[in-house]
Short mmCIF file of C-alpha atoms and ligand atoms in Angstrom, two decimals:
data_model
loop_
_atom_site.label_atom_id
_atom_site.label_comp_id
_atom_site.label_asym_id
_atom_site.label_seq_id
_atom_site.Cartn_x
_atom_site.Cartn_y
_atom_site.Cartn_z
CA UNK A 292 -94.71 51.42 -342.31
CA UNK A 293 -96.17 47.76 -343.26
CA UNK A 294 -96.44 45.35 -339.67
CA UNK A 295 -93.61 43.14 -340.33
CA UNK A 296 -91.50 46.22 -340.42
CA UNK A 297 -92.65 48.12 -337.46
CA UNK A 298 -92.16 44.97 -335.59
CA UNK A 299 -88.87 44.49 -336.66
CA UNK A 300 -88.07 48.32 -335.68
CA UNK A 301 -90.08 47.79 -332.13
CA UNK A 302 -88.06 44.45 -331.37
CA UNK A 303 -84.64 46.20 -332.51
CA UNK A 304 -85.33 48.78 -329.98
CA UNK A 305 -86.28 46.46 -327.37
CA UNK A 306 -82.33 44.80 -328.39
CA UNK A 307 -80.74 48.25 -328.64
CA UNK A 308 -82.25 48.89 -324.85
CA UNK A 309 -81.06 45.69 -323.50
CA UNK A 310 -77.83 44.64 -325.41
CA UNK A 311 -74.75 44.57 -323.43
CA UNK A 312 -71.37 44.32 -324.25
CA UNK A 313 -68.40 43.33 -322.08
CA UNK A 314 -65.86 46.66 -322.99
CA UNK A 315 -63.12 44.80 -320.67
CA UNK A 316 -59.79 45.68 -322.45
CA UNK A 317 -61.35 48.18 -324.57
CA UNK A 318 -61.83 52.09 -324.86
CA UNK A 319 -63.63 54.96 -326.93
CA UNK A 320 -61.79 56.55 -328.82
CA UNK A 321 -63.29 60.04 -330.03
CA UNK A 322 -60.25 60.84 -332.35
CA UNK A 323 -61.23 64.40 -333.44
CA UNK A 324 -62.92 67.24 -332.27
CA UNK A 325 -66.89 67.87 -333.12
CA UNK A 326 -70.15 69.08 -331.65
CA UNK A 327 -71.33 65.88 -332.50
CA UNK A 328 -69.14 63.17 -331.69
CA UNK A 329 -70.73 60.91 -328.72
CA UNK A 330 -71.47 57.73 -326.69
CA UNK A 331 -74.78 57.36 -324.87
CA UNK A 332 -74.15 55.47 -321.47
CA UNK A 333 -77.99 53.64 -321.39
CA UNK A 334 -79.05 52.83 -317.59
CA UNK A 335 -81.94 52.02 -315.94
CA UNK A 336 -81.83 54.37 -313.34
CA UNK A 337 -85.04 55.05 -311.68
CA UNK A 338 -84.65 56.53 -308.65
CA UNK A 339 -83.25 60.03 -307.47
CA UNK A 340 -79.60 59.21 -305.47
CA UNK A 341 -78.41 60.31 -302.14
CA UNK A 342 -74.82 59.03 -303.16
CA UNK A 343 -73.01 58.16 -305.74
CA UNK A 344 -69.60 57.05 -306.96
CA UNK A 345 -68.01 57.07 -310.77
CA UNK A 346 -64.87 56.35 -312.08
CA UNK A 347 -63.29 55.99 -315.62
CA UNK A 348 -59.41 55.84 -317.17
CA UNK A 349 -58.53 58.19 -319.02
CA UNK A 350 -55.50 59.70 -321.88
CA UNK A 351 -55.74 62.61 -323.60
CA UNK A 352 -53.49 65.96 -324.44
CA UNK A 353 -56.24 68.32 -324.71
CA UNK A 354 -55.38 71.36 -322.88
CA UNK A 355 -58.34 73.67 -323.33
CA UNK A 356 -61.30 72.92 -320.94
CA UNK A 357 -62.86 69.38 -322.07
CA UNK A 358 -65.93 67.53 -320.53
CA UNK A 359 -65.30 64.03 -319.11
CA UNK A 360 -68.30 62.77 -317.53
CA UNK A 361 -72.20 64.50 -318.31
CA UNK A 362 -75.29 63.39 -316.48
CA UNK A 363 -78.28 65.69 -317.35
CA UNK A 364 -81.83 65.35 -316.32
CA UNK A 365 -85.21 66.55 -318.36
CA UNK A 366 -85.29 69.88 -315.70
CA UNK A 367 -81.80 70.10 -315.51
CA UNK A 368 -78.75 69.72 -318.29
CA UNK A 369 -75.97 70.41 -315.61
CA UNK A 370 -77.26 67.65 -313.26
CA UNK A 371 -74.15 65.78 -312.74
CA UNK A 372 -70.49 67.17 -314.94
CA UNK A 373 -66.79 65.77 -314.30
CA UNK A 374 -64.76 68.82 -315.98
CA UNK A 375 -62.05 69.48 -316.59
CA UNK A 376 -61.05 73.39 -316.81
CA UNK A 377 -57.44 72.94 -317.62
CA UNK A 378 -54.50 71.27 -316.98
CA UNK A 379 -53.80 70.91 -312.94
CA UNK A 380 -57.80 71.46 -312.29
CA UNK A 381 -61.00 69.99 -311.97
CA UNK A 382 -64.81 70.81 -311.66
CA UNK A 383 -67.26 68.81 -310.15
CA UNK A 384 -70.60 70.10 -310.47
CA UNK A 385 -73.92 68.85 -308.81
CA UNK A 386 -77.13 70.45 -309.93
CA UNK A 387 -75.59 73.71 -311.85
CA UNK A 388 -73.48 74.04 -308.45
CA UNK A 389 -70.17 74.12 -308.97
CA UNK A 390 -67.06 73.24 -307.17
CA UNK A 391 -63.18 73.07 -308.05
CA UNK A 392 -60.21 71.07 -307.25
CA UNK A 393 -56.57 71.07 -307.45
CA UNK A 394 -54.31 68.36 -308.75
CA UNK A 395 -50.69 68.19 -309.10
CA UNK A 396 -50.16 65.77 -312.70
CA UNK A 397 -48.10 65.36 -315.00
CA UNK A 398 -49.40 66.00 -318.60
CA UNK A 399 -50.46 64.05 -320.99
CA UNK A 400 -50.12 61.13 -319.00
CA UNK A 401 -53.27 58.45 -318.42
CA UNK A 402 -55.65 59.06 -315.24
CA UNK A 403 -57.93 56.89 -313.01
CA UNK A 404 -60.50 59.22 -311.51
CA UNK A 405 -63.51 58.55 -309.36
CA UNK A 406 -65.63 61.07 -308.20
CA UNK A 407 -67.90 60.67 -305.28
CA UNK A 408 -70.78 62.48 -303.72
CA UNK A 409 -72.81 62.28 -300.45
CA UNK A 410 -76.04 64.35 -300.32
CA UNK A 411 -76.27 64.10 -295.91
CA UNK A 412 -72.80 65.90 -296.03
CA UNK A 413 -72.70 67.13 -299.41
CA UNK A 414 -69.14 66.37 -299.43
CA UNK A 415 -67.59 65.73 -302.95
CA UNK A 416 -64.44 63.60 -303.37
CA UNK A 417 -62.28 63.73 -306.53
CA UNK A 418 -59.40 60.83 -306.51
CA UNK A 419 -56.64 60.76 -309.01
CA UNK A 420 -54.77 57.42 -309.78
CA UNK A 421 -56.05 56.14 -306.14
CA UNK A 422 -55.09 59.10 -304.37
CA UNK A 423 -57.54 61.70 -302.75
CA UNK A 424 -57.65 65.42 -303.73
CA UNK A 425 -58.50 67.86 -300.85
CA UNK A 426 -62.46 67.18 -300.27
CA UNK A 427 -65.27 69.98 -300.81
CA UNK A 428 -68.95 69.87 -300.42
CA UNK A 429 -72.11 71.30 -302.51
CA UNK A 430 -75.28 70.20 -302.67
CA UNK A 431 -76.02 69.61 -299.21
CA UNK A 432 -79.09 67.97 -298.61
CA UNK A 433 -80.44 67.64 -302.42
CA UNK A 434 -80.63 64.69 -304.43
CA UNK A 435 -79.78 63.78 -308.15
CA UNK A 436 -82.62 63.42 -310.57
CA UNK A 437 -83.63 59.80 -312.28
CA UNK A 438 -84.03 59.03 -315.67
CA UNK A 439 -80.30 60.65 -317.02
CA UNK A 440 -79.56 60.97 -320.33
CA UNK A 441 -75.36 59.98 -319.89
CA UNK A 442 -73.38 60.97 -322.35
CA UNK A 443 -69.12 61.21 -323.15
CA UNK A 444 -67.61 63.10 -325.37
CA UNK A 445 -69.83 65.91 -325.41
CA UNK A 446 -70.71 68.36 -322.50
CA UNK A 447 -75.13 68.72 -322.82
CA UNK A 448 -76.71 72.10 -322.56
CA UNK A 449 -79.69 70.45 -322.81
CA UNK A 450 -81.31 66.98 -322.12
CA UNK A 451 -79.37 64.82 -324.96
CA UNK A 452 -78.20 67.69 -326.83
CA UNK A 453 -76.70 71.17 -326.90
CA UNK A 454 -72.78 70.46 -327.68
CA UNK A 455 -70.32 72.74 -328.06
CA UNK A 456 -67.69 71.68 -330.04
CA UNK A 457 -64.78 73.49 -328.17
CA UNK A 458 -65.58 71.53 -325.04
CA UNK A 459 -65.77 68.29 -326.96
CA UNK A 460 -63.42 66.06 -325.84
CA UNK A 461 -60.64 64.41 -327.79
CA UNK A 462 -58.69 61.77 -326.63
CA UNK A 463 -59.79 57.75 -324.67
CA UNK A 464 -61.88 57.05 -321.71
CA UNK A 465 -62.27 52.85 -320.79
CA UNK A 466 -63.19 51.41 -317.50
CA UNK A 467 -66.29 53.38 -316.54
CA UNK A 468 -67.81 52.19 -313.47
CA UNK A 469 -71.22 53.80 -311.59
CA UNK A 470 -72.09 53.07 -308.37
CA UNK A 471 -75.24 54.34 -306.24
CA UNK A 472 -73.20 54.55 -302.74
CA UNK A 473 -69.84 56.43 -301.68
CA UNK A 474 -66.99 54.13 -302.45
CA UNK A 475 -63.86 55.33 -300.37
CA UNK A 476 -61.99 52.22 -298.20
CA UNK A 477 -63.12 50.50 -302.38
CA UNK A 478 -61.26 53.25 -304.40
CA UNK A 479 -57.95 51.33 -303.91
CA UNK A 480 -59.37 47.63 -305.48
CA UNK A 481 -60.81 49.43 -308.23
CA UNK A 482 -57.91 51.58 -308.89
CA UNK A 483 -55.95 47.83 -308.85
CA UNK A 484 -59.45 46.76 -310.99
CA UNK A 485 -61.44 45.26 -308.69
CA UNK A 486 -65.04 46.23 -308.96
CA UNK A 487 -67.60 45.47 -306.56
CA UNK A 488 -71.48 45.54 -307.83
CA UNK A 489 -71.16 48.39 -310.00
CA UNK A 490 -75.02 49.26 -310.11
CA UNK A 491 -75.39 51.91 -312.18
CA UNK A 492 -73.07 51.54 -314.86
CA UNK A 493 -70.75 48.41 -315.50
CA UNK A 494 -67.68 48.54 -317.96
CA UNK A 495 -68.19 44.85 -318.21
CA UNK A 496 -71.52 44.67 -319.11
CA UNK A 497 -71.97 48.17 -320.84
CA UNK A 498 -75.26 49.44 -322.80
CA UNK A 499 -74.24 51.82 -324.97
CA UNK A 500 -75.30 53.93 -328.25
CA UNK A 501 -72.28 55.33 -329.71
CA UNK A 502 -72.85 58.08 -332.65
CA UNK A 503 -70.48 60.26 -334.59
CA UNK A 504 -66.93 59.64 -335.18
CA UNK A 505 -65.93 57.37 -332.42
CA UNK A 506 -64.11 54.33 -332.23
CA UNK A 507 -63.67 51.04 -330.58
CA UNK A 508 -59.95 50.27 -329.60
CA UNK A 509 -57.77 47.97 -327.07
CA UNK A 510 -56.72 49.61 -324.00
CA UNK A 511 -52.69 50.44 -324.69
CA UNK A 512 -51.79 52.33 -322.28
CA UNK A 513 -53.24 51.31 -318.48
C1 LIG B 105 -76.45 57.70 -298.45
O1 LIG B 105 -75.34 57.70 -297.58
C2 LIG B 105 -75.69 58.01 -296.24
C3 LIG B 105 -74.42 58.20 -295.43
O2 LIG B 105 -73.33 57.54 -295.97
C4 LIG B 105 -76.58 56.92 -295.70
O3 LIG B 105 -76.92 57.19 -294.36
C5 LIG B 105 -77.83 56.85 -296.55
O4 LIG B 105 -78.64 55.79 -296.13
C6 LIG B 105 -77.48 56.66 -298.01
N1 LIG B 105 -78.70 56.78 -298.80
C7 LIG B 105 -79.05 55.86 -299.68
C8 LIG B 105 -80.35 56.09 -300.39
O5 LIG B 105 -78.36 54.89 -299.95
#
């Protein structure tokens, strides 16, 4: 590669890294199943977390077992996984431990879910359109690994790869939030859309790498 063009690839990364878009109003839409089909959530996360909360919208009529939400770390592909089994359950799974929950829904309708985790108690929350499934715990005393590849759409078996096309998911996902701290007196504003500080990841200001058949859509049905 000649200078001028390695500096325009270096300074294109350097925009790719930082460029963020306001999604506000907007969804992915992965519109068919694939093992490759995928959007990159890009953070800066540095440090391990004690707590966290996340919480997205979304519509789809899969009923086979789908993958909403994967956070893997270099050691570990299963670090952080929203899941969901079938209709009427989800898994939440922290560190390759996993844990299930029961939800009584109405399908295919659209869902507001935040998940929450707090390493002192190891308690796990799961809340469904603002209202609290019955709480478990895992992980008790661990902590979630930095540096995450974050991916939706795709379930990872490894760090950034390993997809499985029959747990792809089909269907939209908007309003992703991230925070580094147990929301639970918040879940009710941000169910309404108010969002305080997301940290980690911010819908509004989202850096993201999408790849594969996925596309960029209003939000028709929240
Ligand atoms: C995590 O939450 C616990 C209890 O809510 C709190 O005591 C602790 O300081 C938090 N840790 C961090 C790193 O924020």
């Amino acid at each position: 590669m000649n200078k001028l063009l390695l500096w325009v690839s270096v300074l294109s990364g350097l925009l790719e890294v930082f460029a963020q878009t306001d999604m506000s109003g907007k969804v992915f839409v992965f519109p068919k199943e694939s093992n490759c089909a995928h959007v990159t959530l890009i953070t800066q996360l540095e440090k391990h977390l004690q707590n966290f909360t996340v919480c997205l919208c979304t519509y789809t009529d899969l009923s086979h077992a789908y993958s909403l939400f994967s956070y893997s770390i270099q050691t570990k592909s299963n670090e952080i996984i929203i899941f969901k089994p079938k209709i009427g359950e989800y898994s939440f799974i922290i560190g390759s431990e996993k844990i299930f929950f029961k939800v009584y829904e109405p399908f295919p309708a659209p869902v507001h879910i935040c998940a929450s985790w707090e390493s002192s108690s190891g308690i796990a929350e799961i809340w469904v359109n603002g209202k609290p499934l019955v709480r478990k715990g895992l992980g008790q005393g661990r902590s979630v690994g930095a540096h995450p590849m974050i991916i939706l759409g795709q379930e990872q078996d490894s760090y950034g790869a390993g997809f499985d096309k029959s747990q792809s998911f089909v269907g939209e996902i908007g309003d992703l939030y991230m925070w580094d701290s147990v929301l639970s007196q918040e879940i009710q504003p941000v169910y309404q859309g108010v969002y305080s500080k997301p940290n980690i990841l911010n819908w509004q200001a989202l850096n993201y790498k999408m790849q594969g058949y996925v596309v960029i859509k209003p939000l028709t049905w929240s």
